[in-house]
Coordinates of C-alpha atoms and ligand atoms in Angstrom, one line a residue:
M1 CA -194.8 122.2 19.5
P2 CA -192.5 123.7 16.9
E3 CA -195.4 124.9 14.7
K4 CA -195.7 128.1 16.9
R5 CA -192.1 129.0 16.3
K6 CA -191.6 132.1 14.2
A7 CA -188.2 131.3 12.9
Q8 CA -186.2 128.1 13.3
G9 CA -184.0 129.6 16.0
G10 CA -182.4 131.8 13.3
A11 CA -180.9 128.6 11.8
K12 CA -179.5 129.3 8.4
G13 CA -179.4 126.6 5.8
G14 CA -175.9 127.7 4.8
A15 CA -174.4 127.9 8.3
K16 CA -172.1 125.1 9.4
P17 CA -173.5 122.6 11.9
V18 CA -172.9 123.4 15.5
R19 CA -171.4 120.6 17.6
V20 CA -171.8 119.7 21.3
V21 CA -169.3 117.3 22.8
F22 CA -170.0 115.7 26.2
L23 CA -166.8 115.1 28.2
G24 CA -168.4 114.2 31.5
G25 CA -171.5 114.2 33.6
L26 CA -173.7 112.0 31.4
G27 CA -173.7 108.7 33.2
E28 CA -172.5 109.8 36.6
I29 CA -173.2 112.7 39.0
G30 CA -170.0 114.7 38.7
R31 CA -167.2 115.8 36.4
N32 CA -169.6 117.8 34.3
C33 CA -167.9 119.1 31.2
A34 CA -169.0 119.8 27.7
C35 CA -167.8 121.7 24.6
I36 CA -169.9 123.9 22.4
E37 CA -168.3 124.2 18.9
V38 CA -169.2 126.9 16.5
D39 CA -167.3 127.5 13.3
G40 CA -164.3 125.5 14.5
R41 CA -164.1 127.5 17.8
I42 CA -164.7 125.9 21.2
I43 CA -166.4 127.1 24.4
V44 CA -166.0 124.8 27.4
L45 CA -169.1 124.6 29.5
D46 CA -168.2 123.7 33.2
C47 CA -165.2 121.6 34.3
G48 CA -166.0 119.5 37.4
I49 CA -164.7 116.7 39.4
M50 CA -166.4 113.5 40.7
F51 CA -165.9 112.2 44.2
P52 CA -164.6 108.6 44.1
D53 CA -166.8 105.6 44.5
P54 CA -166.1 103.1 47.3
D55 CA -164.5 100.8 44.7
M56 CA -161.7 103.3 44.0
P57 CA -159.4 102.8 47.0
G58 CA -157.0 105.7 47.7
I59 CA -158.4 107.9 44.9
D60 CA -159.1 111.5 45.9
L61 CA -161.1 112.6 42.9
V62 CA -162.0 111.8 39.4
L63 CA -161.6 114.2 36.5
P64 CA -162.9 114.3 33.0
E65 CA -160.4 113.2 30.3
F66 CA -158.9 116.3 28.7
T67 CA -157.3 114.6 25.7
Y68 CA -159.8 116.2 23.3
L69 CA -159.4 119.6 24.8
R70 CA -155.6 119.3 24.8
D71 CA -155.7 118.2 21.1
H72 CA -157.8 121.3 20.2
A73 CA -156.3 123.7 22.7
D74 CA -155.7 126.4 20.1
Q75 CA -159.4 126.5 19.3
V76 CA -160.7 127.1 22.8
D77 CA -161.9 130.7 23.4
G78 CA -163.1 130.4 27.0
I79 CA -164.7 128.4 29.8
V80 CA -168.2 129.2 30.9
L81 CA -169.4 128.2 34.3
T82 CA -173.0 127.6 35.3
H83 CA -172.4 127.7 39.0
G84 CA -169.8 127.2 41.7
H85 CA -170.3 123.6 42.8
E86 CA -167.2 121.4 42.6
D87 CA -168.8 119.0 40.2
H88 CA -168.8 121.9 37.8
T89 CA -165.6 123.9 38.7
G90 CA -163.3 121.4 40.6
G91 CA -161.5 120.3 37.5
L92 CA -160.4 123.8 36.5
A93 CA -157.2 123.6 38.5
Y94 CA -156.2 120.6 36.3
L95 CA -157.5 121.9 32.9
L96 CA -155.7 125.2 33.3
R97 CA -152.4 123.3 33.2
D98 CA -153.1 122.6 29.6
L99 CA -155.3 125.6 28.6
K100 CA -154.8 129.3 29.2
V101 CA -158.2 130.8 28.5
P102 CA -160.5 133.2 30.4
I103 CA -163.2 131.8 32.7
Y104 CA -166.7 133.4 32.7
G105 CA -169.5 133.1 35.3
S106 CA -171.6 135.0 37.8
E107 CA -169.7 136.9 40.5
L108 CA -170.1 134.2 43.2
T109 CA -169.4 131.4 40.7
V110 CA -166.1 132.8 39.6
G111 CA -165.3 133.7 43.3
L112 CA -165.7 130.1 44.3
A113 CA -163.8 128.8 41.3
R114 CA -161.0 131.3 41.9
H115 CA -160.5 129.9 45.4
R116 CA -159.8 126.4 44.1
V117 CA -157.6 127.6 41.2
E118 CA -155.5 129.8 43.6
E119 CA -155.2 126.9 46.0
A120 CA -153.6 125.0 43.2
G121 CA -151.2 127.9 42.6
L122 CA -152.6 128.6 39.2
G123 CA -154.2 131.9 40.0
N124 CA -152.2 133.8 37.5
R125 CA -152.8 131.4 34.6
T126 CA -156.1 133.0 33.7
D127 CA -158.6 135.8 34.0
F128 CA -161.9 135.4 35.9
I129 CA -164.6 137.4 34.3
A130 CA -167.7 138.1 36.3
V131 CA -170.9 138.6 34.4
K132 CA -174.3 140.0 35.5
D133 CA -177.6 138.3 35.4
G134 CA -179.1 138.5 31.9
E135 CA -175.8 139.7 30.4
R136 CA -175.0 138.6 26.9
I137 CA -171.4 138.5 25.9
R138 CA -169.4 137.5 22.9
I139 CA -167.0 134.6 23.4
G140 CA -165.2 133.4 20.2
A141 CA -167.7 132.7 17.5
C142 CA -171.0 133.0 19.5
D143 CA -173.0 135.1 21.9
V144 CA -173.4 133.6 25.4
E145 CA -176.3 134.7 27.6
F146 CA -176.4 134.1 31.4
I147 CA -180.0 133.5 32.7
P148 CA -180.6 133.3 36.5
T149 CA -181.6 130.0 38.0
T150 CA -182.3 128.8 41.6
H151 CA -180.1 126.0 42.9
S152 CA -178.3 124.9 46.1
V153 CA -175.6 127.5 45.7
P154 CA -176.6 131.2 45.0
D155 CA -175.9 132.9 41.7
A156 CA -176.4 129.9 39.5
C157 CA -177.2 130.4 35.8
A158 CA -178.6 128.6 32.8
I159 CA -176.6 129.5 29.6
A160 CA -178.1 130.3 26.2
F161 CA -175.6 130.0 23.4
H162 CA -176.7 132.1 20.4
T163 CA -175.2 130.1 17.5
P164 CA -175.6 130.3 13.8
Q165 CA -177.9 127.2 14.2
G166 CA -180.1 128.9 16.7
V167 CA -180.2 128.9 20.5
I168 CA -178.8 126.1 22.5
L169 CA -180.0 126.4 26.1
H170 CA -178.1 124.6 28.9
S171 CA -180.2 124.6 32.1
G172 CA -177.2 124.2 34.5
D173 CA -178.2 122.6 37.8
F174 CA -181.5 124.1 38.7
K175 CA -184.8 124.0 40.4
L176 CA -187.9 126.2 40.1
D177 CA -187.9 127.7 43.6
L178 CA -190.7 130.3 43.8
Q179 CA -189.6 131.5 47.2
P180 CA -185.8 131.5 47.1
V181 CA -184.0 133.0 50.1
D182 CA -182.6 135.9 48.0
G183 CA -185.7 136.4 45.9
R184 CA -183.7 135.7 42.7
R185 CA -186.0 133.2 40.8
T186 CA -185.2 131.1 37.8
D187 CA -185.9 133.5 34.9
L188 CA -188.5 131.5 33.1
S189 CA -189.9 134.6 31.4
R190 CA -186.6 135.2 29.6
M191 CA -186.4 131.6 28.5
G192 CA -190.0 131.8 27.3
E193 CA -189.2 135.0 25.4
L194 CA -186.4 133.2 23.7
A195 CA -188.7 130.3 22.8
Q196 CA -191.4 132.7 21.5
T197 CA -189.0 134.9 19.4
V198 CA -186.0 133.1 18.0
G199 CA -187.0 129.7 19.3
I200 CA -184.8 127.2 21.3
R201 CA -183.4 124.6 19.0
L202 CA -181.6 122.4 21.6
L203 CA -182.3 122.0 25.3
L204 CA -179.6 120.4 27.6
S205 CA -181.2 119.9 31.0
D206 CA -180.4 118.7 34.5
S207 CA -181.6 115.1 35.0
T208 CA -180.6 114.5 38.7
N209 CA -184.1 114.2 40.0
A210 CA -185.9 113.1 36.8
E211 CA -187.0 109.9 38.5
E212 CA -188.9 111.8 41.2
P213 CA -192.4 113.0 40.6
G214 CA -193.7 116.4 41.6
F215 CA -191.8 119.5 42.6
T216 CA -188.9 120.1 44.9
A217 CA -189.8 122.1 48.0
S218 CA -188.6 125.7 48.3
E219 CA -185.2 126.3 50.1
S220 CA -187.1 128.7 52.4
S221 CA -189.1 125.8 53.9
V222 CA -185.8 124.6 55.5
G223 CA -185.6 128.0 57.3
I224 CA -189.0 127.4 58.9
T225 CA -187.9 124.0 60.2
L226 CA -184.6 125.3 61.5
R227 CA -186.3 128.2 63.4
R228 CA -188.8 125.8 65.1
L229 CA -186.0 123.3 65.9
F230 CA -183.7 126.0 67.4
A231 CA -186.5 127.4 69.5
S232 CA -187.4 124.0 70.8
K233 CA -183.8 123.4 72.2
P234 CA -183.3 126.4 74.4
D235 CA -180.6 124.8 76.6
K236 CA -178.6 122.9 74.0
R237 CA -175.8 124.0 71.9
I238 CA -176.6 123.5 68.2
V239 CA -174.1 122.3 65.6
V240 CA -175.4 122.4 62.0
A241 CA -173.4 120.7 59.2
C242 CA -174.1 121.6 55.6
F243 CA -172.3 122.2 52.3
A244 CA -170.0 125.2 52.6
S245 CA -171.1 126.6 49.2
H246 CA -174.8 126.5 50.2
L247 CA -174.8 130.1 51.3
H248 CA -178.6 130.3 51.4
R249 CA -178.7 127.4 53.8
V250 CA -175.9 129.0 55.9
Q251 CA -177.8 132.3 55.9
Q252 CA -181.0 130.5 57.1
I253 CA -178.9 128.8 59.9
I254 CA -177.6 132.3 60.9
D255 CA -181.1 133.7 60.9
A256 CA -182.5 130.8 63.0
A257 CA -179.7 131.2 65.4
T258 CA -179.8 134.9 65.9
A259 CA -183.6 134.9 66.1
N260 CA -183.1 132.7 69.1
G261 CA -180.4 134.9 70.6
R262 CA -177.6 132.7 69.7
K263 CA -174.1 133.5 68.6
V264 CA -172.7 131.8 65.5
A265 CA -169.2 130.5 64.7
T266 CA -168.0 128.6 61.6
L267 CA -166.0 125.4 61.8
G268 CA -164.0 123.9 58.9
R269 CA -161.7 125.7 56.5
S270 CA -164.0 125.9 53.5
M271 CA -167.0 127.1 55.7
G272 CA -164.9 129.9 57.1
K273 CA -163.6 130.9 53.6
N274 CA -167.1 130.8 51.9
V275 CA -168.8 132.7 54.7
E276 CA -166.2 135.4 54.3
L277 CA -166.5 135.4 50.5
G278 CA -170.4 135.4 50.8
T279 CA -170.3 138.3 53.3
R280 CA -168.0 140.3 51.1
L281 CA -170.2 139.8 48.0
G282 CA -173.4 140.5 50.0
F283 CA -174.8 136.9 49.9
I284 CA -174.5 136.5 53.6
N285 CA -175.5 138.9 56.3
V286 CA -174.4 138.3 59.9
P287 CA -175.9 140.8 62.4
Q288 CA -173.3 143.0 64.1
G289 CA -171.6 141.2 67.0
A290 CA -173.3 137.8 66.3
Q291 CA -170.3 136.0 65.0
I292 CA -167.5 134.8 67.3
D293 CA -164.3 132.9 66.6
I294 CA -164.6 129.2 67.1
E295 CA -161.6 129.5 69.6
H296 CA -164.0 131.1 72.0
V297 CA -166.8 128.6 71.7
D298 CA -166.4 127.4 75.2
T299 CA -167.0 130.8 76.7
V300 CA -170.6 130.8 75.5
P301 CA -173.3 128.8 77.3
P302 CA -174.7 126.0 75.2
G303 CA -178.1 127.5 74.8
E304 CA -176.6 130.7 73.3
M305 CA -174.4 129.1 70.7
C306 CA -174.7 127.7 67.2
V307 CA -171.8 126.3 65.2
I308 CA -172.0 126.0 61.4
S309 CA -169.7 123.2 60.3
T310 CA -168.5 121.4 57.2
G311 CA -168.6 117.6 56.9
S312 CA -172.2 116.9 56.0
Q313 CA -171.0 114.1 53.7
G314 CA -169.1 112.2 56.5
E315 CA -165.8 113.0 54.8
P316 CA -163.2 111.4 57.1
M317 CA -161.0 114.5 57.9
S318 CA -163.9 117.0 58.0
A319 CA -164.9 119.0 61.1
L320 CA -168.0 116.9 61.7
S321 CA -166.2 113.6 61.5
L322 CA -163.5 114.8 63.8
M323 CA -166.2 115.9 66.3
A324 CA -167.8 112.5 66.1
T325 CA -164.5 110.7 67.0
G326 CA -163.7 113.3 69.7
D327 CA -160.7 114.5 67.7
N328 CA -161.9 118.0 66.9
K329 CA -159.5 120.7 68.2
W330 CA -162.3 123.2 69.1
L331 CA -165.4 121.3 69.9
R332 CA -166.1 118.4 72.3
I333 CA -169.5 117.0 71.5
G334 CA -171.6 115.7 74.4
Q335 CA -175.0 115.6 76.0
D336 CA -175.5 119.4 75.7
D337 CA -175.3 119.2 71.9
V338 CA -177.9 118.8 69.1
V339 CA -176.2 118.1 65.8
V340 CA -178.2 118.9 62.7
I341 CA -177.1 117.4 59.4
S342 CA -178.6 119.7 56.9
A343 CA -177.8 117.8 53.8
H344 CA -178.5 114.6 52.0
P345 CA -175.7 112.1 51.4
I346 CA -174.4 112.0 47.8
P347 CA -174.8 108.5 46.5
G348 CA -171.8 106.5 47.9
N349 CA -171.5 108.6 51.1
E350 CA -174.5 107.0 52.9
W351 CA -172.2 104.7 54.9
S352 CA -169.8 107.4 56.0
V353 CA -172.7 109.6 57.1
G354 CA -174.3 106.8 58.9
R355 CA -171.1 106.0 60.8
V356 CA -170.8 109.7 61.8
I357 CA -174.4 109.8 63.1
D358 CA -173.7 106.6 65.1
E359 CA -170.6 108.1 66.7
L360 CA -172.4 111.3 67.6
H361 CA -175.0 109.2 69.4
R362 CA -172.2 107.4 71.3
R363 CA -171.1 110.8 72.6
G364 CA -174.6 111.5 73.9
A365 CA -175.6 114.1 71.4
E366 CA -179.0 114.3 69.8
V367 CA -178.8 114.1 66.0
V368 CA -181.3 115.5 63.6
H369 CA -181.1 114.7 59.9
S370 CA -183.2 114.7 56.8
G371 CA -184.6 111.3 57.8
T372 CA -186.1 112.7 61.0
E373 CA -186.9 116.4 60.2
A374 CA -187.3 118.5 57.0
V375 CA -183.8 120.0 57.5
H376 CA -182.9 119.6 53.9
V377 CA -184.4 120.1 50.4
S378 CA -182.8 119.2 47.1
G379 CA -181.3 121.8 44.8
H380 CA -182.4 119.9 41.7
A381 CA -185.7 120.0 39.8
K382 CA -188.1 117.1 40.0
A383 CA -190.1 115.7 37.1
G384 CA -192.8 118.4 37.4
E385 CA -190.3 121.2 37.2
L386 CA -188.4 119.5 34.3
Q387 CA -191.7 119.3 32.4
T388 CA -192.4 123.0 33.2
L389 CA -189.0 124.0 31.8
M390 CA -189.8 122.1 28.6
Q391 CA -193.2 123.6 28.3
V392 CA -191.7 127.1 28.7
T393 CA -188.7 126.6 26.4
K394 CA -190.5 124.4 23.7
P395 CA -187.2 123.0 22.4
E396 CA -187.0 121.4 19.0
C397 CA -184.3 119.0 20.2
F398 CA -183.4 117.6 23.6
V399 CA -180.4 115.9 25.3
P400 CA -180.7 115.1 29.0
V401 CA -177.5 115.8 30.9
H402 CA -176.2 115.7 34.5
G403 CA -177.2 112.3 35.8
E404 CA -176.6 108.7 36.2
Y405 CA -177.8 106.6 33.2
R406 CA -181.2 105.9 34.7
H407 CA -181.8 109.6 35.4
L408 CA -181.0 110.4 31.7
V409 CA -183.4 107.7 30.6
H410 CA -186.3 109.0 32.8
H411 CA -185.6 112.5 31.6
A412 CA -185.7 111.5 28.0
R413 CA -189.1 109.9 28.6
L414 CA -190.3 113.1 30.1
G415 CA -189.2 114.9 27.0
L416 CA -191.1 112.5 24.7
G417 CA -194.1 112.8 27.0
M418 CA -194.0 116.6 26.4
G419 CA -194.3 116.1 22.7
I420 CA -190.7 116.5 21.5
A421 CA -190.3 114.4 18.3
P422 CA -188.6 111.0 19.1
A423 CA -185.9 111.6 16.5
N424 CA -184.9 114.8 18.3
V425 CA -184.4 113.3 21.7
L426 CA -181.0 111.8 22.0
L427 CA -179.7 109.8 24.9
C428 CA -176.0 110.5 25.1
E429 CA -173.2 109.4 27.3
D430 CA -169.7 110.7 28.2
G431 CA -167.7 111.0 25.0
D432 CA -170.6 111.4 22.6
A433 CA -170.8 114.3 20.2
V434 CA -173.9 115.6 18.5
S435 CA -174.3 118.1 15.7
L436 CA -177.1 120.5 15.1
S437 CA -177.9 121.7 11.6
A438 CA -180.9 123.1 9.8
K439 CA -182.0 119.5 9.3
G440 CA -182.1 118.7 13.0
I441 CA -179.8 116.9 15.5
K442 CA -177.7 113.8 14.9
R443 CA -174.9 111.9 16.5
D444 CA -171.5 113.0 15.4
G445 CA -168.9 110.5 16.6
K446 CA -167.1 109.9 19.9
V447 CA -164.1 111.4 21.7
P448 CA -162.0 110.0 24.5
A449 CA -163.9 110.6 27.8
G450 CA -162.5 108.0 30.4
Y451 CA -162.2 108.5 34.1
V452 CA -159.0 110.2 35.1
Y453 CA -158.0 109.3 38.6
V454 CA -156.2 111.8 40.8
D455 CA -154.3 110.4 43.8
G456 CA -152.9 113.0 46.2
T457 CA -150.3 115.1 44.7
V458 CA -149.0 112.3 42.6
G459 CA -151.3 113.2 39.8
D460 CA -153.2 111.0 37.4
I461 CA -153.0 107.3 37.9
G462 CA -154.1 104.6 35.5
H463 CA -156.7 101.8 35.6
G464 CA -153.9 99.3 36.3
V465 CA -153.0 100.8 39.6
L466 CA -156.7 101.0 40.6
R467 CA -157.1 97.3 39.7
D468 CA -154.1 96.4 41.8
R469 CA -155.6 98.3 44.8
Q470 CA -158.9 96.6 44.5
K471 CA -157.2 93.2 44.4
L472 CA -155.0 94.1 47.4
A473 CA -158.1 95.3 49.3
E474 CA -160.2 92.3 48.5
E475 CA -157.7 89.4 48.4
G476 CA -154.4 90.6 49.9
V477 CA -150.9 89.9 48.6
V478 CA -148.5 86.9 48.8
M479 CA -144.9 87.5 48.0
V480 CA -142.2 84.9 47.5
V481 CA -138.5 85.7 47.5
V482 CA -136.4 83.1 45.6
T483 CA -132.6 83.3 45.8
V484 CA -130.8 81.4 43.1
D485 CA -127.1 80.5 43.0
N486 CA -126.2 81.4 39.4
H487 CA -123.1 79.3 39.2
E488 CA -124.6 76.1 40.7
G489 CA -127.9 76.6 38.9
S490 CA -129.8 75.8 42.2
L491 CA -131.6 77.4 45.0
S492 CA -129.3 79.1 47.6
C493 CA -132.0 78.6 50.3
P494 CA -135.7 77.7 50.5
P495 CA -138.0 80.4 49.1
V496 CA -139.3 82.8 51.7
I497 CA -143.0 83.5 51.7
E498 CA -144.5 86.8 53.0
T499 CA -148.2 87.6 53.0
R500 CA -150.5 90.4 54.0
G501 CA -154.2 90.1 54.0
W502 CA -154.3 86.6 52.6
V503 CA -154.1 84.3 55.6
H504 CA -153.0 85.2 59.1
A505 CA -149.4 84.0 58.9
P506 CA -148.8 82.7 62.5
E507 CA -151.7 80.3 62.1
A508 CA -150.9 79.2 58.6
E509 CA -147.2 78.4 59.1
E510 CA -147.7 74.9 57.8
M511 CA -149.4 76.1 54.6
L512 CA -146.7 78.8 54.1
G513 CA -144.1 76.0 54.5
E514 CA -145.8 73.9 51.8
A515 CA -146.0 76.9 49.6
S516 CA -142.3 77.5 49.9
E517 CA -141.7 73.8 48.9
V518 CA -144.0 74.0 45.9
V519 CA -142.3 77.2 44.6
G520 CA -138.9 75.7 45.4
A521 CA -139.7 72.6 43.4
A522 CA -141.0 74.5 40.4
V523 CA -138.0 76.9 40.2
T524 CA -135.6 74.0 40.7
Q525 CA -137.2 72.1 37.8
A526 CA -136.9 75.3 35.6
L527 CA -133.3 75.6 36.5
R528 CA -132.7 72.0 35.6
D529 CA -134.3 72.7 32.2
G530 CA -131.7 75.4 31.7
A531 CA -133.6 78.6 32.6
R532 CA -131.4 81.3 34.0
D533 CA -133.4 84.4 33.1
V534 CA -135.0 86.3 36.1
E535 CA -138.2 87.0 34.1
V536 CA -138.6 83.3 33.2
L537 CA -137.8 82.1 36.7
S538 CA -140.3 84.7 38.1
R539 CA -143.0 83.4 35.8
H540 CA -142.5 79.8 37.1
A541 CA -142.5 81.0 40.7
R542 CA -145.7 83.0 40.1
K543 CA -147.5 80.2 38.4
A544 CA -146.7 77.6 41.0
L545 CA -147.5 79.9 43.9
G546 CA -150.7 81.1 42.3
K547 CA -152.0 77.6 41.7
F548 CA -151.1 76.5 45.2
V549 CA -152.9 79.5 46.8
G550 CA -155.9 79.1 44.6
D551 CA -156.2 75.3 45.2
R552 CA -155.8 75.6 48.9
T553 CA -157.8 78.7 49.8
R554 CA -160.0 79.4 46.7
R555 CA -158.7 83.0 46.8
R556 CA -156.8 84.9 44.2
P557 CA -154.5 87.4 46.1
M558 CA -151.9 89.3 44.2
I559 CA -148.8 87.2 43.7
V560 CA -145.5 89.0 43.8
P561 CA -142.4 86.8 42.9
V562 CA -139.0 88.2 43.5
V563 CA -136.1 86.2 42.1
L564 CA -132.5 87.2 43.1
L565 CA -129.6 85.8 41.2
V566 CA -126.5 85.7 43.4
Ligands
LIG601 ZN1 -174.8 122.0 41.5
LIG602 ZN1 -174.0 119.5 39.5

C-alpha cells in the first residue's frame, strides 16, 4: 500500500518523534481520552466517562486517570472533541478542575459539552471554540483539521493532526451512512485526498463494531420503520425513548409523529434541553404548533399524541423507568400506550432495560424494541465500513481504539487483512504510549491510566472502598462489640454480635450466642496474656469471629470488631 504514497506524510528525518498516549477507551467502551504530543506540547483528544459495571455498587461514573495530564498541565494547549457523546465529553467537568485550556469541536459538540461543564459550575473555567466542517486550525505545535463523519449524534468529526511526522488521523466514532438524515456524509473524499497527497502515517479508528461483518444500516431506515409503526397505531398514544443526544433520531420521531397528525412533547430533563439546543442550532425542526408542554399531555387524545422520552437504557431515575413503575409525574402508562425503545442497551444495561420492558407490559402497554422491529441502528461502523476507511486512508501504521479488548483484536486483524505491515499494527491498551518517527511506529512506555471512580458529590473513591462494597453486597457484615474493663483486665459483659446480610438474626440466635462466646474466650485469653492495646485486642476478636463464621457458614462476610476500653 505505501508504495503509491508521494511523500511519507511529510515526515522529516530530523523532526522529533510524535507521541500518542492513550488514557482511556482502549479495553472498554467509555472514558475515551488520548494525548497527541508534538514537540513537547500536548493536545488532549476527547475526555469521556464510562458508566459503571454492575460490579461497581454505588458508583455513578468512571473517569480516566488524569495523573499524567496533571503532571504535564503546563504543556497542554487545548482539548479537541470528536463529538458530543458522554463517553467523549463527560469527563471535561472533572479535568477542568486541573487544567484551564480551550476546548475545540463542532458547534453542536461544544454546545453539548458546555451543558455539562456549566452544570458542574465550571463554565467560566474555559473557552469553547466552535469550528466548521473541514476547518484547519493551529493548536499549539500542530495543525488540527476537522473532517465530517456520520454517527449517532449529529456534527461528529474525525480529526487529522498535521504533525512534523505526517498526518495522524483519528476517526472518532463513525459509520459510513450514505443517507444520513441531514445529508452530511462522512467526508471520505477529503480523507482520500490526504492519503493521496501527504499520506496518512497513523490511523486511529473506532473498533466498537469490528466483530460484526457487513455494513451498518442507514439512520434514515429507522425513520421508515417509525412512520409505518405510527400509522399502524392510530388510536394509541406513542411514547418513544431514545438517547437525548441522538438529534437525528429525535427529528425522525418528530417527523413520523407530525406526518400522522400527532403533537409531540419531550419528557426528561436532558431531552428537553437537547431539543431546545438542537432547535436553536438548526439540527431540529418542529413544525409550528406541533410541540406541546408535557404538562398538557392529558388534554390530547391518545391517537394524537407522541411523547419523546429519555431512559432508553433503563436508568433507574429516568423518565421511562418512572413511567414503568407508575411514578412518573406527568405520564400514566396504560392500555392506550405503545412504548417504543429506540435504542440498544449498552453492555451491562440489558438487565435494567429488560426489567423496564417487563413493568411496562404489567401496565398493559404494548412495547416495541430493537428485538421486535427495526427501531434502532448502530452509530458505529461494522467490519465492511472499517475496511473501506482503511482502503481510502491507506495508513502506514494503525492502532485500533474505542472498544473492549476483543473489539481491538478483531479490528487489528482487519487491518492486517487490508495489507498494513504487521510491525505497523499495534494493539494498545489504556496507559500505553506509542511514538511515530521517520522509521515507523513503536511502543514508548506506559503512563498511569487506572479507573477513577466517582461517587455522588463525594468525588473520587479508591479501589478499597469498592472492594468493601462488593464484599458487603455479596457476603454481608458481622460486627462484634467487645467491652473490656481496663483495670480488671477482663470483659465487662459478653461481646455483642450484630449482623446485616450474613444470617437472618432472629433465626440464628443460637449461632450468634456461640459466636459471642468464641470471641469472648479469645479476647479473655489475650487479656490474660497481657494484651491491653485496642488494636491487638481487635485483631484477636476479628480472627476468632472470622474463623467461627467461616467454619459454620462457609461464608466470608466483612468482620468489624469494635473494642471499647472502659
Ligand atoms: Zn459516540
Ligand atoms: Zn464513543
